[in-house]
Short mmCIF file of C-alpha atoms and ligand atoms in Angstrom, two decimals:
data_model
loop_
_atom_site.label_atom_id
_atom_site.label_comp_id
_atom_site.label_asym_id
_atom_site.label_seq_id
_atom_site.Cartn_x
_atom_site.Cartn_y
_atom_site.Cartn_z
CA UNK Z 1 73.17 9.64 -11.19
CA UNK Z 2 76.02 12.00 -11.65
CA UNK Z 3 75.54 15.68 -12.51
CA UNK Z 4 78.55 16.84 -15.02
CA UNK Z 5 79.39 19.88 -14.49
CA UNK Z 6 79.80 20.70 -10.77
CA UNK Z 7 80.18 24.68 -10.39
CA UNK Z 8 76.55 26.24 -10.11
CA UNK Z 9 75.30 28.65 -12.92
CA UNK Z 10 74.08 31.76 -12.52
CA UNK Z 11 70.02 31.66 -12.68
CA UNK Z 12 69.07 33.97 -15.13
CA UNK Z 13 65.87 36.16 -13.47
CA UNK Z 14 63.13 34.32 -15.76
CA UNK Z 15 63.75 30.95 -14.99
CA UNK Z 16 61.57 29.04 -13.93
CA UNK Z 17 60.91 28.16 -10.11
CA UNK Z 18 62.14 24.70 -9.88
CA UNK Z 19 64.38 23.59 -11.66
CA UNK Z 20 63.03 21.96 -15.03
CA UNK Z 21 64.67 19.02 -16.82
CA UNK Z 22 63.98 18.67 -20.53
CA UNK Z 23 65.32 14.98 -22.93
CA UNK Z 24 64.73 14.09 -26.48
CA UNK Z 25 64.45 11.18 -27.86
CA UNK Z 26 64.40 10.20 -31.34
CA UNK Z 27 60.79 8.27 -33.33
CA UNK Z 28 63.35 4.66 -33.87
CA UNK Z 29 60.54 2.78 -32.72
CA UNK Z 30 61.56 0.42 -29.51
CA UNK Z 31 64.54 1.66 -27.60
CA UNK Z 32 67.37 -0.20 -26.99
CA UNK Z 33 69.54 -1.45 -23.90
CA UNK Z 34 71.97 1.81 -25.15
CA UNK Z 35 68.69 4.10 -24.48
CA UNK Z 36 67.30 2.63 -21.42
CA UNK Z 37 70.60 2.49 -19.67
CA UNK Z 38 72.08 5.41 -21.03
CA UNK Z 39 69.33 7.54 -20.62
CA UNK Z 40 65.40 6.35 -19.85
CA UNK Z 41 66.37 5.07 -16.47
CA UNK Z 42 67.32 8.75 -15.61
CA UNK Z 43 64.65 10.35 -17.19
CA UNK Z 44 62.24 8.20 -14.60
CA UNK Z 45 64.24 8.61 -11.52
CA UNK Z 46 64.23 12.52 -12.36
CA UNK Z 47 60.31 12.77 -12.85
CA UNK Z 48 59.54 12.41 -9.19
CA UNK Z 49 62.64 15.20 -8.51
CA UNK Z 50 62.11 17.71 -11.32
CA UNK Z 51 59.40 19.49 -13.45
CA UNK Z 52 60.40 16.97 -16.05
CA UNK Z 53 59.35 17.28 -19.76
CA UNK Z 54 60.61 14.31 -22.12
CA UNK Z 55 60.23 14.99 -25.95
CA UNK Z 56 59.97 12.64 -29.16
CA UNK Z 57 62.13 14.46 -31.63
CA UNK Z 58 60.53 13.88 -34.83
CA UNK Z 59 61.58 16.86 -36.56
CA UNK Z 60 65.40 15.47 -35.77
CA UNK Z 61 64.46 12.14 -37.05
CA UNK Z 62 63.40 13.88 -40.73
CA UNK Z 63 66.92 14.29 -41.30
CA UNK Z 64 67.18 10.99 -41.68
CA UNK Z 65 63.44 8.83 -42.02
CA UNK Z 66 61.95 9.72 -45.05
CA UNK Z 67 58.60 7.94 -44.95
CA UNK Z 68 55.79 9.31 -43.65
CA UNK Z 69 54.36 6.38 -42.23
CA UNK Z 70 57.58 4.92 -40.49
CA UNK Z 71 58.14 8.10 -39.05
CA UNK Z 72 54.19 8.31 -37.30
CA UNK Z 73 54.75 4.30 -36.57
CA UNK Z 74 57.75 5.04 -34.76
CA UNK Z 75 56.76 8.07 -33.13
CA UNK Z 76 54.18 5.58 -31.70
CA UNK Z 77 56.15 3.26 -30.29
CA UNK Z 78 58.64 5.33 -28.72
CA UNK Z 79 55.68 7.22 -26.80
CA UNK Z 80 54.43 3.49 -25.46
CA UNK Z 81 57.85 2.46 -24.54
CA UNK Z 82 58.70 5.59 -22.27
CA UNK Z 83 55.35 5.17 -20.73
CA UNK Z 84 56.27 1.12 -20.14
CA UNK Z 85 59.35 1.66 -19.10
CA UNK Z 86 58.07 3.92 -16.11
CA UNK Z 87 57.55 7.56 -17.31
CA UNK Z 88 53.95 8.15 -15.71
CA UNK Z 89 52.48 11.02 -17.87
CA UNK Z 90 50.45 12.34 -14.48
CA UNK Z 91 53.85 13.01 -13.16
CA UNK Z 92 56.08 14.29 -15.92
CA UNK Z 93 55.01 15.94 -20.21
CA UNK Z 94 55.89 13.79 -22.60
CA UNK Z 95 55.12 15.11 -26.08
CA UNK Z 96 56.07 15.02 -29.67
CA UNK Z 97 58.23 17.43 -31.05
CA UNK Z 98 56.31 18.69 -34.03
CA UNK Z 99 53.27 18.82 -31.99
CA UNK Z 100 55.21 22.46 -30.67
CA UNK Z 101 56.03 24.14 -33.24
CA UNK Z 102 57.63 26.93 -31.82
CA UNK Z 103 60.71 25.28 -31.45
CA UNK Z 104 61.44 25.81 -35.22
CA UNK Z 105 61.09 29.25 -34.40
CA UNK Z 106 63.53 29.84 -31.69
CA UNK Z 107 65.81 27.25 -33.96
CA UNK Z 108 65.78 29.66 -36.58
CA UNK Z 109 66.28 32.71 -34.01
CA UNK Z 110 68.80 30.41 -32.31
CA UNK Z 111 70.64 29.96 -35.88
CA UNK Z 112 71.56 33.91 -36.45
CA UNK Z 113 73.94 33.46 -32.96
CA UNK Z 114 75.67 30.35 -34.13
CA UNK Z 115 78.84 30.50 -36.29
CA UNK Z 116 78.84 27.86 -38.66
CA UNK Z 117 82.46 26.75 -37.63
CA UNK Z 118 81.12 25.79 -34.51
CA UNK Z 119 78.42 23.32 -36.30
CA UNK Z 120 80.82 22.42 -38.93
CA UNK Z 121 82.92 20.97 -36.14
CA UNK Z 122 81.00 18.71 -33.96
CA UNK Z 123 81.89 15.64 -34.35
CA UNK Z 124 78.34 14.21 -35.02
CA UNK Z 125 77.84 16.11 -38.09
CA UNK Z 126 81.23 14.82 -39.14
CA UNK Z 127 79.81 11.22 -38.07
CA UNK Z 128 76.21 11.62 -39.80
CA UNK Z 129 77.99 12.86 -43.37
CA UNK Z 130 79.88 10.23 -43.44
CA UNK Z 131 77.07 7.53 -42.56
CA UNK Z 132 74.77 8.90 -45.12
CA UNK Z 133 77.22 10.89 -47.89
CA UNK Z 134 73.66 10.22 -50.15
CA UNK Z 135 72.15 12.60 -48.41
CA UNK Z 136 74.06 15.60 -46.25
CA UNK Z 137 70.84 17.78 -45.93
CA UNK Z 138 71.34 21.08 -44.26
CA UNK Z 139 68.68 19.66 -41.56
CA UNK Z 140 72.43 17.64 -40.83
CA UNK Z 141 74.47 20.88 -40.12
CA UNK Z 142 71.75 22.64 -38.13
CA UNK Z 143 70.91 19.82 -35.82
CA UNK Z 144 72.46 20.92 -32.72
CA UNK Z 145 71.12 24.27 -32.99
CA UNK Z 146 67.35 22.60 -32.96
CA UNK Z 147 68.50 20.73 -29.96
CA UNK Z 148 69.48 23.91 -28.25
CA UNK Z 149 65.91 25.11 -28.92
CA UNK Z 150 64.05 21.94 -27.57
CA UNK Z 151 65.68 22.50 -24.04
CA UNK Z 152 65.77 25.98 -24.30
CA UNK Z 153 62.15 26.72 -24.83
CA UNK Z 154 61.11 25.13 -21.45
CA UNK Z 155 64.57 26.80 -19.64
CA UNK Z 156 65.42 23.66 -18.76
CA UNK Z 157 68.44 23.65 -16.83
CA UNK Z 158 69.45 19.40 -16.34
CA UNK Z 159 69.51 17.38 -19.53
CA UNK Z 160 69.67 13.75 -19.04
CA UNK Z 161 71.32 12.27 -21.62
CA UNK Z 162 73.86 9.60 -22.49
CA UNK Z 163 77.73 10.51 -23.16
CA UNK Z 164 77.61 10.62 -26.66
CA UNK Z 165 75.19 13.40 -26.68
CA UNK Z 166 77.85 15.69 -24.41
CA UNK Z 167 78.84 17.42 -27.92
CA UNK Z 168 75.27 18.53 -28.37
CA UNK Z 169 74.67 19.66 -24.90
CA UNK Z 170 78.24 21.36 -24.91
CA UNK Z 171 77.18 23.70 -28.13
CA UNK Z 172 73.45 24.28 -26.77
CA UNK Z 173 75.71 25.86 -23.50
CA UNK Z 174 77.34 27.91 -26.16
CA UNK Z 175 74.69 28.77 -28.08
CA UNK Z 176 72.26 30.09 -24.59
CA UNK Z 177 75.61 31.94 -23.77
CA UNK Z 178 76.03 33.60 -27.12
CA UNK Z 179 72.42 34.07 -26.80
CA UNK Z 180 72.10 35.74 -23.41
CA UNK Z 181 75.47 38.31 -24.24
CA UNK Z 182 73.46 39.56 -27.07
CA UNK Z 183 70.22 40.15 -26.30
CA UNK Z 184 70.26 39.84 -22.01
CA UNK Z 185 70.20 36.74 -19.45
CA UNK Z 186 67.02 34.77 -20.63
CA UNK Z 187 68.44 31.18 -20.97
CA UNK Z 188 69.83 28.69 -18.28
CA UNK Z 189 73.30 26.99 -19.15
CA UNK Z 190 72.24 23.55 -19.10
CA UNK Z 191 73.89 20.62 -17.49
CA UNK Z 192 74.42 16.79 -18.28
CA UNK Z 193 73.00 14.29 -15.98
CA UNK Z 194 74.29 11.10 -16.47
CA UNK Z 195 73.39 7.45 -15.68
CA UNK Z 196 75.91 4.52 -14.23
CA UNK Z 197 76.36 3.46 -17.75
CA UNK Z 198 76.60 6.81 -20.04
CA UNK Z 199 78.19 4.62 -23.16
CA UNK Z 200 76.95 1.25 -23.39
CA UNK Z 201 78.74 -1.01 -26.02
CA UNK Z 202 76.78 -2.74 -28.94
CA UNK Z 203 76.73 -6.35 -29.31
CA UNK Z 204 79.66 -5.88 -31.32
CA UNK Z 205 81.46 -5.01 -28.16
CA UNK Z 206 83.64 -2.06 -30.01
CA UNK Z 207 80.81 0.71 -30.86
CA UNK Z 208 78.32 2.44 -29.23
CA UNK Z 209 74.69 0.52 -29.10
CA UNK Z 210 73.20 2.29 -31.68
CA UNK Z 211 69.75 1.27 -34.16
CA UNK Z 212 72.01 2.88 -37.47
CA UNK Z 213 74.65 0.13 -36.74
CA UNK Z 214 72.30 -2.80 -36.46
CA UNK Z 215 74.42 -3.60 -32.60
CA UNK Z 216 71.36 -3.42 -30.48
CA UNK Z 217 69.67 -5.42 -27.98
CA UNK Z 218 66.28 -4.33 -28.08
CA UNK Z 219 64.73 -3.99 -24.43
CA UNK Z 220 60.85 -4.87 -25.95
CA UNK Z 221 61.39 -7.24 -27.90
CA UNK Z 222 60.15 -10.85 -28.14
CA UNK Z 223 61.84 -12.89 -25.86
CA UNK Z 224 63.21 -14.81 -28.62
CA UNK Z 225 64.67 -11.49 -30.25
CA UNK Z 226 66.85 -10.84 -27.34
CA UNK Z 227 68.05 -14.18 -26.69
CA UNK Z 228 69.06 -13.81 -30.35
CA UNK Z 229 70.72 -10.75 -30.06
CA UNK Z 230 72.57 -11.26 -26.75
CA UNK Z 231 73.67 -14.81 -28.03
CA UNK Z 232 75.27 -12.85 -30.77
CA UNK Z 233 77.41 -10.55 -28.35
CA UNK Z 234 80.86 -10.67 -28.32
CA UNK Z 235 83.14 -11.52 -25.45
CA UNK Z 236 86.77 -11.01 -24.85
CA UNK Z 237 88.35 -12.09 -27.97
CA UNK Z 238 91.34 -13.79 -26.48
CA UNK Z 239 89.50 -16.42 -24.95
CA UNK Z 240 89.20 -19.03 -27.67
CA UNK Z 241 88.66 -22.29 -25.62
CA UNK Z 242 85.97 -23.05 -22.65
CA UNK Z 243 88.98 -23.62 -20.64
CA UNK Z 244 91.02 -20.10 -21.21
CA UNK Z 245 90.49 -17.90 -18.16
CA UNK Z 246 88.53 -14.61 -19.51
CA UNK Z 247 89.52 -10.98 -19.11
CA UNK Z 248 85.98 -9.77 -17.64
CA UNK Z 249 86.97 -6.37 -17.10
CA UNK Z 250 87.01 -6.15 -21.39
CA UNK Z 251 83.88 -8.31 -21.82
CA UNK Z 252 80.76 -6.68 -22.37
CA UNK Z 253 78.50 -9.56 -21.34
CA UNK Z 254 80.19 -9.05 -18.11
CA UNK Z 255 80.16 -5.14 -17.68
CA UNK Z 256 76.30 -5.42 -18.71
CA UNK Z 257 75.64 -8.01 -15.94
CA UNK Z 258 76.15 -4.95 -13.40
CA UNK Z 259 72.70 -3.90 -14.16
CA UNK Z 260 70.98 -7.45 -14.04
CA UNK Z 261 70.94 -8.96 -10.74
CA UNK Z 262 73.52 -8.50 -7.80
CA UNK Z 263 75.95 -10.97 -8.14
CA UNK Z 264 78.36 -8.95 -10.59
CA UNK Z 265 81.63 -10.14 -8.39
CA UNK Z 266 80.81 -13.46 -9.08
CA UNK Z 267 80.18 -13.12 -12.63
CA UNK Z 268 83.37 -11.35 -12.88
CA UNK Z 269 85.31 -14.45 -10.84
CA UNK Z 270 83.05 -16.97 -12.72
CA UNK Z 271 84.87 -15.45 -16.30
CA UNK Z 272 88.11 -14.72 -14.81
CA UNK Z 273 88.62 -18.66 -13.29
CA UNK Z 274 87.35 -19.96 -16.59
CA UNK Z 275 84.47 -21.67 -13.93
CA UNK Z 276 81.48 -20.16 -16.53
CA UNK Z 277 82.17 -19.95 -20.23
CA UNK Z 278 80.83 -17.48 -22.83
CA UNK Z 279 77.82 -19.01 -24.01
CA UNK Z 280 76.78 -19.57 -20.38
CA UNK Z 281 77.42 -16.33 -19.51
CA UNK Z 282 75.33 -15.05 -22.37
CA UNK Z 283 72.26 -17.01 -21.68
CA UNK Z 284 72.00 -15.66 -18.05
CA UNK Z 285 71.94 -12.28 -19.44
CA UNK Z 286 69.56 -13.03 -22.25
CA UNK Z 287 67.18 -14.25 -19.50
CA UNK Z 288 67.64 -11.63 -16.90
CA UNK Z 289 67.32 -8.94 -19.99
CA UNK Z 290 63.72 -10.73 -21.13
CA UNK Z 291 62.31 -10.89 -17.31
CA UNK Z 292 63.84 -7.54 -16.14
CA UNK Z 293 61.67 -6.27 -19.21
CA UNK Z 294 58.87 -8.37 -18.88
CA UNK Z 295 56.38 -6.22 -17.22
CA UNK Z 296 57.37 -3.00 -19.32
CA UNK Z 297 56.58 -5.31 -22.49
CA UNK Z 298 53.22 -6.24 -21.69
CA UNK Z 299 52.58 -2.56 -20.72
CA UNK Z 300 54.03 -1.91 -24.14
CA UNK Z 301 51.40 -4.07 -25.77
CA UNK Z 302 48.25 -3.16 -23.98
CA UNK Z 303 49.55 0.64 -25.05
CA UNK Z 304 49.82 -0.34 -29.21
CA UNK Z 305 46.33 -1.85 -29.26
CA UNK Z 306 45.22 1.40 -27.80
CA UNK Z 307 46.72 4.22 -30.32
CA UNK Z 308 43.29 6.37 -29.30
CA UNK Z 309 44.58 6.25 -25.74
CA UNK Z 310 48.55 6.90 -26.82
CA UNK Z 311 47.56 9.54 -29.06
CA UNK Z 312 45.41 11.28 -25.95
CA UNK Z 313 48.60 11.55 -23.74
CA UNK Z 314 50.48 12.99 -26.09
CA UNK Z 315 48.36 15.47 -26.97
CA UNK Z 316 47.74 16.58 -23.64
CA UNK Z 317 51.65 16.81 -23.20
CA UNK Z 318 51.69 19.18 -26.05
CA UNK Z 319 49.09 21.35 -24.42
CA UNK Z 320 50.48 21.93 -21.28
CA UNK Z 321 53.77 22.97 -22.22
CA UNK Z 322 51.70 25.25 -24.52
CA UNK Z 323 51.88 28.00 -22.19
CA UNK Z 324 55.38 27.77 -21.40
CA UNK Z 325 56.59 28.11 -25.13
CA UNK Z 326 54.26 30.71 -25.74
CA UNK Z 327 55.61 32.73 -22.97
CA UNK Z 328 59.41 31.80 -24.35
CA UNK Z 329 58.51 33.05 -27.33
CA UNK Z 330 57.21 35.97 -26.28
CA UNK Z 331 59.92 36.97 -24.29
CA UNK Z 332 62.45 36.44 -27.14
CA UNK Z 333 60.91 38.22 -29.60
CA UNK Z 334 60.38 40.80 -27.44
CA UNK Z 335 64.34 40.52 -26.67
CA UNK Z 336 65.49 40.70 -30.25
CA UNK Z 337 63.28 43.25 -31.68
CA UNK Z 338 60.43 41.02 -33.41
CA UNK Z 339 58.03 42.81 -31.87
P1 TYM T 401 69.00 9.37 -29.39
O1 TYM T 401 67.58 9.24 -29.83
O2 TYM T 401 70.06 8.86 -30.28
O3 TYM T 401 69.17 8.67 -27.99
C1 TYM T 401 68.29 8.92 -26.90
C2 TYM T 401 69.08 8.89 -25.61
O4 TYM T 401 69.72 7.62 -25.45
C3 TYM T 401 71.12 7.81 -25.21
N1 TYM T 401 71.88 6.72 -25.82
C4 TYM T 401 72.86 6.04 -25.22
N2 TYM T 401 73.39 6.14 -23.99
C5 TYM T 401 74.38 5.27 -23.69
N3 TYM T 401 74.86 4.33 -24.54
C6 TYM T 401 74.37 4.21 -25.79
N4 TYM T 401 74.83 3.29 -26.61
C7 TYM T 401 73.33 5.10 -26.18
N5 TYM T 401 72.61 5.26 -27.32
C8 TYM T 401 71.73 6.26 -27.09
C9 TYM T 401 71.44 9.13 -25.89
O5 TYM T 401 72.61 9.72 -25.37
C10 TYM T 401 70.19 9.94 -25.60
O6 TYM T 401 70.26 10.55 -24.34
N6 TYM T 401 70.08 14.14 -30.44
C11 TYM T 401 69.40 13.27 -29.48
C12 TYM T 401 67.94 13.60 -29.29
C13 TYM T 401 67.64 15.00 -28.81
C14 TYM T 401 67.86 15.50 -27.51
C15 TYM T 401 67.33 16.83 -27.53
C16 TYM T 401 68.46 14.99 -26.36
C17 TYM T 401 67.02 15.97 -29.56
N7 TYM T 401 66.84 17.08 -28.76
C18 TYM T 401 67.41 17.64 -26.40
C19 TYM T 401 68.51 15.80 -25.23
C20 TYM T 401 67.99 17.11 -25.25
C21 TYM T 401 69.49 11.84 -30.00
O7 TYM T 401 69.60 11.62 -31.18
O8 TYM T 401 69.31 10.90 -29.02
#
């Protein structure tokens, strides 16, 4: 775990205690490798550390999920997967964004201290027009600035996220700063906390593992799913024949075996002598992937026949960060003039 920015900030007078840690997450339904590498693993290591509040961003995902009942499916899913995959909701909140609605609030507040040249040019906006030019919604533009109010609200001050999200966390920094000169330290500047792997390659091998490219390796899935996906991965693309010596270091099989098992060196030497080939290679991972995951996908399944229970927990996370938003809130308005 590796904290990004190393010079200490200045605690603003308000913050909270201990340190809090705050991550979103979006409704996709079950994450993938990209997620739980990238980012879940931290967020469970952290809850035993930190205050740690972990949020399903639903209001995020509306810029881009336009059915009602995907989006509460989803929303579902996600909740049961961060519980399977180890966040225990006696030791850290996880909630769902809409269920706090304050958070559109200090968005909008948060919006009349941005400059729209700083939204206009982060790179994800440029990314998302270009994936959906249908549909550029304004939700698009202002994305960041709701992200800025999800880990502001709580004063978090560590964000666990994965690298491509550093753009996001860099402008909620800016926005807290523009923020506090205005109206008066209230806000932490937030850091990044990232994992071992803070970009993990799709199974196309060139982009980032992402559910809108269709490159994933879901972590859930049926065992049969994965072995699918994995078997689809690509390798180094020099190596044409069984016999041609591989180039591990370029090899995404390879690079994801670090996190599977303990024999890494050997998989490396294995691919590098030519002594494994890719389709062996592939099936080892496919099979550590499905019984690393195996208890976390029965927990998964006990957790969707039980949507009464699911829905309980996240409920409860809602209400006790109640008080903390409130107070937030209060304090801002009471900053700018609102009341
Ligand atoms: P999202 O839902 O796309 O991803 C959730 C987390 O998973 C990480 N991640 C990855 N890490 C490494 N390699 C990958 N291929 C990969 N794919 C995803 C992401 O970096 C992220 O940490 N905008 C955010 C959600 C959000 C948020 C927040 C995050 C809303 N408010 C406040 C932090 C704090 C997003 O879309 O993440």
């Amino acid at each position: 775990m590796t904290d990004a920015a190393t010079k200490p900030t200045p605690r603003p007078s308000s913050l909270p205690a201990k340190p809090r840690i705050y991550s979103g997450i979006q409704p996709t339904g079950r994450p993938h490798l990209g997620n739980d590498l990238g980012a879940i693993r931290n967020y469970v290591a952290l809850q035993d550390r930190y205050e740690a509040i972990y949020c399903i961003v639903d209001y995020h995902a509306l810029t881009h999920v336009h059915d009602p009942e995907v989006l509460r499916r989803q929303t579902l899913e996600m909740a049961a997967a961060l519980i399977a995959l180890g966040l225990d909701p006696k030791r850290c909140t996880v909630f769902v964004q809409s269920h706090r609605p304050e958070v559109t609030e200090l968005c909008w507040l948060f919006n009349t201290v941005t400059p729209v040249g700083w939204l206009q040019r982060t790179p994800t906006y440029k990314e998302k027009r270009a994936n959906q030019p249908e549909d550029v919604n304004h939700g698009l533009l202002t994305y960041p600035v709701l992200q800025a109010a999800d880990i502001a609200l709580p004063k978090a001050s560590l964000v666990p996220i994965g690298k491509d999200q550093a753009p996001h966390l860099e402008l909620t920094r800016e926005i807290v700063r523009a923020f506090n000169a205005r109206y008066g330290e209230t806000f932490p500047e937030p850091k990044a906390v990232y994992t071992e792997a803070p970009v993990v390659l799709g199974t196309d091998g060139v982009k980032k593992m992402s559910k809108s490219i269709g490159n994933t390796i879901e972590v859930l899935a049926e065992p049969d799913m994965i072995r699918k996906q994995v078997m689809s991965m690509m390798t180094d693309t020099q190596r044409i024949l069984r016999t041609d010596p591989g180039r591990p270091q370029v090899c995404n099989v390879c690079q994801l075996h670090r996190h599977f098992g303990d024999d890494y060196e050997e998989i490396w030497e294995g691919e590098r002598t030519a002594r494994a080939g890719c389709v062996d290679t592939k099936k080892l991972l496919a099979q550590r992937i499905i019984d690393h995951y195996a208890p976390a996908r029965e927990t998964y399944r006990e957790l969707m026949a039980d949507p009464v229970r699911l829905r309980g927990i996240l409920d409860e996370g809602a209400e006790r960060i109640r008080p903390i938003a409130e107070a937030t809130m209060a304090e801002v308005r009471e900053r700018m003039g609102l009341r």
